Steps between C-alpha positions, in 0.01 A plus 500: 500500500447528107284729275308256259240682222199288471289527185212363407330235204195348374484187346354491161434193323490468161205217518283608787251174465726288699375709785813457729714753665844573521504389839406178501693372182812604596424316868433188278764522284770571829403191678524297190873624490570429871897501471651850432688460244235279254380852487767622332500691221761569223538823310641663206817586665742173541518365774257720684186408681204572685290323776227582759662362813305537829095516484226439691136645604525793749140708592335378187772596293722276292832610583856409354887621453651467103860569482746458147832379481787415270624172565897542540531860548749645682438845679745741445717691799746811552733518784465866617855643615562901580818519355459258190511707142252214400287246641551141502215285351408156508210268534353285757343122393227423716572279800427144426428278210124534524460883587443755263532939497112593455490786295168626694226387692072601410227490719104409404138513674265414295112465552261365258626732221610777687956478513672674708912544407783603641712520214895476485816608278463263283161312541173712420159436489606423080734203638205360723256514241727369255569237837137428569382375169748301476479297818103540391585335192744244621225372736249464278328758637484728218449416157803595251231728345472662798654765724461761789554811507604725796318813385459856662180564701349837368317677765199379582284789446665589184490154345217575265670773363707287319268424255457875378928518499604786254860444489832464689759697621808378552842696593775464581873691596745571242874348632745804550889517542728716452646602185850361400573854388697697781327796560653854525645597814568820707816514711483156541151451577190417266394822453063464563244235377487654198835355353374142601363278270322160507465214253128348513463130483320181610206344352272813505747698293478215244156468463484829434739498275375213341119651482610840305588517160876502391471877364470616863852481689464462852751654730809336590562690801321700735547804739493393851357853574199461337477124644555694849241712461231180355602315784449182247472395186290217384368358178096495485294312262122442447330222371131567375248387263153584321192474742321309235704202541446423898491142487927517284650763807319268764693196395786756407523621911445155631834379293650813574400484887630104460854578356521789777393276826940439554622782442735692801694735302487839495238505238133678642214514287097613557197351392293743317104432524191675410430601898875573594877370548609151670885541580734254556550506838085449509567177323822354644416459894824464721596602855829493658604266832697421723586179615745388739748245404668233747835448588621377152425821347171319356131589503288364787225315254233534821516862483540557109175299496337731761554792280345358224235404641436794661519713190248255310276566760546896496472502101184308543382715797572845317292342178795506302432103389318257509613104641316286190561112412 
């Protein structure tokens, strides 16, 4: 048994009047590419590829595994002894001319324009997109001019407050270590929080740093007391504009909302409209599962596709989306 996060994606095309769905053009463009590996699919890194591998229909789903791989790589090993000062390491080819390390595996339901994923280390629902137009495009299917995009479903009930948007808020937590600098010490032990200090860092500390004037000298270290006693500390920042230009911060949130749909980091941000707040956890749906695996150590595909089904039919059923071509 394995814990898998599902999330969930509506396709958005950028040309609407060819009236067809997610669904069915990746269906069309799949059996066009019957053999596996005609669907491959290089990427920036050397030597490193992608590829949807199994897929068929299941429940009125379109359903399908995408793994990655670099071709040639070797998978690096320790051998773990008690008494060694040091561990041994090597590497392991893979076993046989035509076999290959996968570096990990994705899983997709997708109906009409509704996509389920269960995303992986290294392949997210940016890597399908990125994935999916091209095998779109490849086919024919999809003009160079145009593209999908797997976008976040606002709630339902809340979609038309979109158009009033105010602003964004986005945060997000300043990196803390420990200071290089010892600190004082009391017969051998640190003598309270108070001596501690911590260096800030990370992106948040930089945009901060990079959004105030030069006359103001941020700290370089803080007291982990008073970080203690906060709990946290996080950068904030609000974007807003004039209400007399509604038309500029509608097109301003839908790029903003568009450059947002992949992100999984640690930044959060809120939607500020005239009648109230739409968070981010509002906006990105996901649900944890589990699925049991089979004697390999990998996922049984019957029951990963039960569980996605079954959540596109609870998200439908709680009015949370809704299934459109």
């Amino acid at each position: 048994m394995t814990t898998k996060n599902l999330i969930f994606k509506v396709a958005r095309f950028n040309n609407e009047a060819n009236g067809s769905d997610l669904q069915s053009l990746l269906t069309s463009a799949l059996k066009s590419k019957s053999a596996a590996l005609s669907r491959r699919q290089s990427t920036d890194h050397e030597g490193r590829f992608r590829l949807i591998n199994y897929n068929g229909p299941f429940k009125g789903l379109r359903v399908g595994e995408m793994f990655d791989y670099t071709r040639g790589h070797q998978q690096p090993t320790a051998e773990f002894d008690d008494d060694a000062e040091q561990l041994e390491l090597s590497s392991i080819a893979p076993p046989g001319d035509k076999t290959e390390f996968l570096h990990s595996i994705l899983y997709f339901g997708i109906q009409g324009n509704a996509v389920i994923l269960a995303q992986s280390t290294s392949l997210k629902s940016l890597q399908f997109e990125e994935y999916v137009n091209w095998l779109l495009r490849e086919e024919g299917v999809l003009s160079d001019e145009d593209f999908v995009a797997l976008c976040d479903q606002p709630p339902i009930e809340k979609e038309k407050e979109l158009g009033n948007t105010k602003g964004i808020e986005v945060k997000a937590p300043v990196d803390l270590s420990p200071s290089k600098t010892p600190a004082p010490r009391v017969s051998g032990e640190i003598s309270d929080t108070k001596s501690i200090s911590l260096k800030p860092s990370g992106s948040a500390w930089e945009a901060l740093r990079t959004l105030l004037p030069a006359e103001i000298n941020l700290p370089s270290k803080l007291s982990a007391s008073d970080i203690m006693r906060e709990r946290s500390l996080e950068v904030r920042l609000f974007l807003t504009w004039s209400n007399n230009q509604k038309d500029d911060s509608t097109e301003l949130m839908d790029d903003i909302s568009n450059q947002l749909r992949h992100v999984d980091s640690e930044l959060d941000y809120t939607i500020h409209t005239r009648s109230g707040k739409i968070t981010r956890d509002e906006i990105k749906l996901k649900k944890p599962v589990s699925v049991p695996t089979n004697s390999k150590g990998l996922i049984r595909r019957d029951e990963m596709w039960e569980r996605i089904k079954n959540w596109l039919n609870e998200l439908v059923s709680d009015d949370k989306i809704v299934i459109d071509a």
